[in-house]
Coordinates of N, CA and C in Angstrom, one line a residue:
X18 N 14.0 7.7 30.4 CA 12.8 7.7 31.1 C 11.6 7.7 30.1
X19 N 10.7 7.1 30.5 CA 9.2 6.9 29.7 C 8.1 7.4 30.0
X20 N 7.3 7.6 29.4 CA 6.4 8.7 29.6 C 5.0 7.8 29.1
X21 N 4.4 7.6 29.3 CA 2.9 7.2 29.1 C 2.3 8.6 27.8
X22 N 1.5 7.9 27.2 CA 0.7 8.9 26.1 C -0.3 8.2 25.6
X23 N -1.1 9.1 25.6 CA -2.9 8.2 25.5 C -3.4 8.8 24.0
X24 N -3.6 7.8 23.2 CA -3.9 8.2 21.8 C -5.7 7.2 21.4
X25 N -6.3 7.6 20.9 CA -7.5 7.0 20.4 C -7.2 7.3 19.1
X26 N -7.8 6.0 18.7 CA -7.6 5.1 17.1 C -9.3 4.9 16.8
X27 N -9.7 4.5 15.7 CA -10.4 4.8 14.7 C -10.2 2.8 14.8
X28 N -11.4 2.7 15.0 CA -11.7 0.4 15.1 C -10.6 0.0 14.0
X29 N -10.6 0.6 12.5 CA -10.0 -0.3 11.2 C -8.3 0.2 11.9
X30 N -7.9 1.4 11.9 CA -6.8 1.6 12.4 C -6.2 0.6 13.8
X31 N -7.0 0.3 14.8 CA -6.4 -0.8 15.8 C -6.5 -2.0 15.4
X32 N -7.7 -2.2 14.6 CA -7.2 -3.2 13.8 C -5.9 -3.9 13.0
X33 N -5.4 -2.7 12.2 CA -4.3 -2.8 11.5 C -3.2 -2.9 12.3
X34 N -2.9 -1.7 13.5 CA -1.9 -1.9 14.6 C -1.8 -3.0 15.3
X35 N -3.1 -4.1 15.3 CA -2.9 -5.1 16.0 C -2.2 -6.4 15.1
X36 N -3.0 -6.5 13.9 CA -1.8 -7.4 12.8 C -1.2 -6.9 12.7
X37 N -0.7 -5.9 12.2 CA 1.1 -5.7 12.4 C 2.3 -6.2 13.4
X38 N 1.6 -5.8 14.8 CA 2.1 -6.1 15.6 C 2.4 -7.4 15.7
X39 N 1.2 -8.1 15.7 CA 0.8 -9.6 15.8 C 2.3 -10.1 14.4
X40 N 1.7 -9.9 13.7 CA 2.9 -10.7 12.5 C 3.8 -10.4 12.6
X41 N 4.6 -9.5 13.3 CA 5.9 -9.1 13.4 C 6.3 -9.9 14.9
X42 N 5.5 -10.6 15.6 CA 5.8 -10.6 17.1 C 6.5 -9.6 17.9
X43 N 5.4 -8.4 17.9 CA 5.6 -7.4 18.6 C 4.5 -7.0 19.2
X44 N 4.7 -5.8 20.7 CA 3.9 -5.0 20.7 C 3.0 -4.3 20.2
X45 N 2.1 -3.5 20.6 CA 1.7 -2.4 19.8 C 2.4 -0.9 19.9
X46 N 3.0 -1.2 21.6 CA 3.9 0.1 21.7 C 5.1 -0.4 20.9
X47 N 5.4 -1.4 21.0 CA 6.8 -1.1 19.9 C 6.5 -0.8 18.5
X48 N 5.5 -1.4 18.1 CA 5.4 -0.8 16.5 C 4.8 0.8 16.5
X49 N 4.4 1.2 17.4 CA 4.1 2.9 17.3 C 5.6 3.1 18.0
X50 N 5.9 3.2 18.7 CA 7.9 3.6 19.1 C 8.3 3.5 17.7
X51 N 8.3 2.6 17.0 CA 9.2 1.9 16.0 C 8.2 2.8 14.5
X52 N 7.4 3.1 14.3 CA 7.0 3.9 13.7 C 6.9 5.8 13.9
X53 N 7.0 6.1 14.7 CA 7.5 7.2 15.6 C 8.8 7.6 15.4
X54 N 9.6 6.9 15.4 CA 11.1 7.0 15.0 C 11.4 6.9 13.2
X55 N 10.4 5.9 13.0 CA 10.6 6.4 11.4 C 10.1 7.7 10.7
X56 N 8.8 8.1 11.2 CA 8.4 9.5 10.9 C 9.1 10.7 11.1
X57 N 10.2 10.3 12.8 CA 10.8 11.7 13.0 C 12.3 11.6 12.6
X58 N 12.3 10.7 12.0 CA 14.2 10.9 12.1 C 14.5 12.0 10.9
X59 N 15.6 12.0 11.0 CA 16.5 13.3 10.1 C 16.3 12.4 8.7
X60 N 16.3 13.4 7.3 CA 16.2 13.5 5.9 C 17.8 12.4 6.0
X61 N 17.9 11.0 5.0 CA 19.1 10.7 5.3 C 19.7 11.6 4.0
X62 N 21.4 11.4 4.1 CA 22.3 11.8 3.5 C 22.0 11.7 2.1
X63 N 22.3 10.4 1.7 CA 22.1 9.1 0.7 C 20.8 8.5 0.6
X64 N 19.4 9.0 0.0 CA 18.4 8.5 0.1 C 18.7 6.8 -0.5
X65 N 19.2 6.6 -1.4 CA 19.1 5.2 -1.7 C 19.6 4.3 -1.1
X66 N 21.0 4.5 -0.2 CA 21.8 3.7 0.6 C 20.8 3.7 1.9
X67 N 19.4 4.5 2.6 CA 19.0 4.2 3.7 C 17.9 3.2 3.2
X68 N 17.7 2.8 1.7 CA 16.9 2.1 1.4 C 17.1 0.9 1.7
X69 N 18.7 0.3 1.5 CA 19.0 -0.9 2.5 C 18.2 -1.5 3.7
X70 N 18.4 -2.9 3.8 CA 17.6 -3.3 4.7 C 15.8 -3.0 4.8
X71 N 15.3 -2.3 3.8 CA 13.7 -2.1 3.8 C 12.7 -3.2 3.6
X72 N 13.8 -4.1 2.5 CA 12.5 -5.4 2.0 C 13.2 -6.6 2.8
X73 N 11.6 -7.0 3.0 CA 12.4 -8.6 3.8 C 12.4 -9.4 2.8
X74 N 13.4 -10.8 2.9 CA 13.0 -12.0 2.8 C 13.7 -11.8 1.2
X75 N 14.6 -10.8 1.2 CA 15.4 -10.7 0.0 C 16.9 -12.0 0.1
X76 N 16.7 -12.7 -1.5 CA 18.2 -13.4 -1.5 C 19.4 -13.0 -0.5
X77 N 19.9 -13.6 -0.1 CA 21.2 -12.9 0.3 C 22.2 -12.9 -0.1
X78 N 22.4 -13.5 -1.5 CA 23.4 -13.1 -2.7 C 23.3 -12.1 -3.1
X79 N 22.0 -10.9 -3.5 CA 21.1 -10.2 -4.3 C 22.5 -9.3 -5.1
X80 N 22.8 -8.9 -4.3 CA 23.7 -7.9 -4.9 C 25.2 -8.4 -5.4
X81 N 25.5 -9.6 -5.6 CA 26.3 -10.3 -6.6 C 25.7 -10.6 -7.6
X82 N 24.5 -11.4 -7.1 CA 23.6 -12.0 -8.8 C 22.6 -11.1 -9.1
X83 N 22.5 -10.0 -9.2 CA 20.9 -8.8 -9.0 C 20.8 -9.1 -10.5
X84 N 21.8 -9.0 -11.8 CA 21.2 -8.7 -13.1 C 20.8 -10.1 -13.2
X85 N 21.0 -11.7 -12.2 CA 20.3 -12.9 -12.6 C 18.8 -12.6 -12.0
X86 N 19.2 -11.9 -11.1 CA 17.4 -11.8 -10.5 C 16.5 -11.0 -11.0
X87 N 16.8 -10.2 -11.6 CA 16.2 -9.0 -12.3 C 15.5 -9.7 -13.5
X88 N 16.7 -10.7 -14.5 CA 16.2 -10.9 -15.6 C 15.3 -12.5 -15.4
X89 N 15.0 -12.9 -14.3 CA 14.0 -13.5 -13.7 C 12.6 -13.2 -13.7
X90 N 12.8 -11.7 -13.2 CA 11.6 -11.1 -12.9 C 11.0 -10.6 -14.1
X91 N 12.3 -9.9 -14.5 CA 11.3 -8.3 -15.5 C 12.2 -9.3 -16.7
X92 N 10.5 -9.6 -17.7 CA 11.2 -9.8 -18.9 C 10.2 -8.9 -19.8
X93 N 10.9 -8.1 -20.3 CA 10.5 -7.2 -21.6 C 9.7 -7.7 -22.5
X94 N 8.7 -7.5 -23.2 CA 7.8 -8.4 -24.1 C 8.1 -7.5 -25.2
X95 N 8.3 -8.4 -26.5 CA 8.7 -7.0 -27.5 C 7.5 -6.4 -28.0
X96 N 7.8 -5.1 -28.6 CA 6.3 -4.6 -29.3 C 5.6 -4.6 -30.4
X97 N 4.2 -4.9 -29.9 CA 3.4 -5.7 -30.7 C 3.2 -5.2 -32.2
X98 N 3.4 -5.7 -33.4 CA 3.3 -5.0 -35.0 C 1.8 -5.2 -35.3
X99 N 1.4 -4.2 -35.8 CA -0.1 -3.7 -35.9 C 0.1 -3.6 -37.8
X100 N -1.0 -4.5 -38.1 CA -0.8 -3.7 -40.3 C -1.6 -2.7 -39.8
X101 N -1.5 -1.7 -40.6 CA -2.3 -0.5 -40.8 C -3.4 -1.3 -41.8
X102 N -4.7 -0.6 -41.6 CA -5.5 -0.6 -42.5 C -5.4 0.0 -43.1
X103 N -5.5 -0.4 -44.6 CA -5.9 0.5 -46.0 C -7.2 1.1 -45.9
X104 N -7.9 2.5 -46.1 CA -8.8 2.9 -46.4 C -9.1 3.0 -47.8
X105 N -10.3 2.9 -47.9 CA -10.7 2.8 -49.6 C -10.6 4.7 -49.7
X106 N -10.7 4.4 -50.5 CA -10.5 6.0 -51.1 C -11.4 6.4 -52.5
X107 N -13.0 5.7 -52.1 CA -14.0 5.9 -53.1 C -14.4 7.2 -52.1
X108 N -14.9 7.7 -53.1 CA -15.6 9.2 -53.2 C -16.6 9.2 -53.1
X109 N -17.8 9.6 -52.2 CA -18.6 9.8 -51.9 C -19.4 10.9 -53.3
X110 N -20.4 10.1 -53.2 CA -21.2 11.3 -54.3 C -22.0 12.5 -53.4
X111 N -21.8 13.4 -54.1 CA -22.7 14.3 -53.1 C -24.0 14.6 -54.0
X112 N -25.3 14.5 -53.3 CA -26.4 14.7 -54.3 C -27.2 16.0 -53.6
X113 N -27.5 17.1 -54.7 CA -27.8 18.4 -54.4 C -28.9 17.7 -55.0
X114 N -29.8 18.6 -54.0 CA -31.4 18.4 -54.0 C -31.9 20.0 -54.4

């Protein structure tokens, strides 16, 4: 059974609920349902295994070839060699007055 609930939003905030909605082809009640459920659900077991499924539009080999897509992405720059400057090592006169 459903229940009706009246919430007031803030203009930038309906704003945002309405692209969301819009680019997902959804409601607005389903993306607040659908956010509602993400806020209340139980702490999972396995934090990283509920991580699954989070990013869209991932390869769908990803997890056979991950170290080819990684080394795609992240390439390590090596680190940069800097000369040290030599300082002169003249001596200042000191003149007492």
């Amino acid at each position: 059974m459903t229940k009706p609930i009246q919430v007031y939003l803030e203009r930038t905030d309906l704003e945002s609920l309405e692209a969301f909605a819009r680019a997902r082809g959804w409601t607005k009640s389903q993306a607040i349902r659908t956010a509602i459920r993400a806020l209340t659900r139980r702490p999972p077991a396995d934090p990283v295994l509920e991580l699954s499924g989070d990013i869209d539009a991932l390869p769908p080999d990803l997890s056979a070839e991950f170290d080819r897509y990684l080394n795609e992405t992240f390439v390590a720059e090596p680190a940069a060699t800097y000369r040290t400057r030599r300082r002169n090592r003249t001596r200042r006169s000191t003149v007492r007055r």
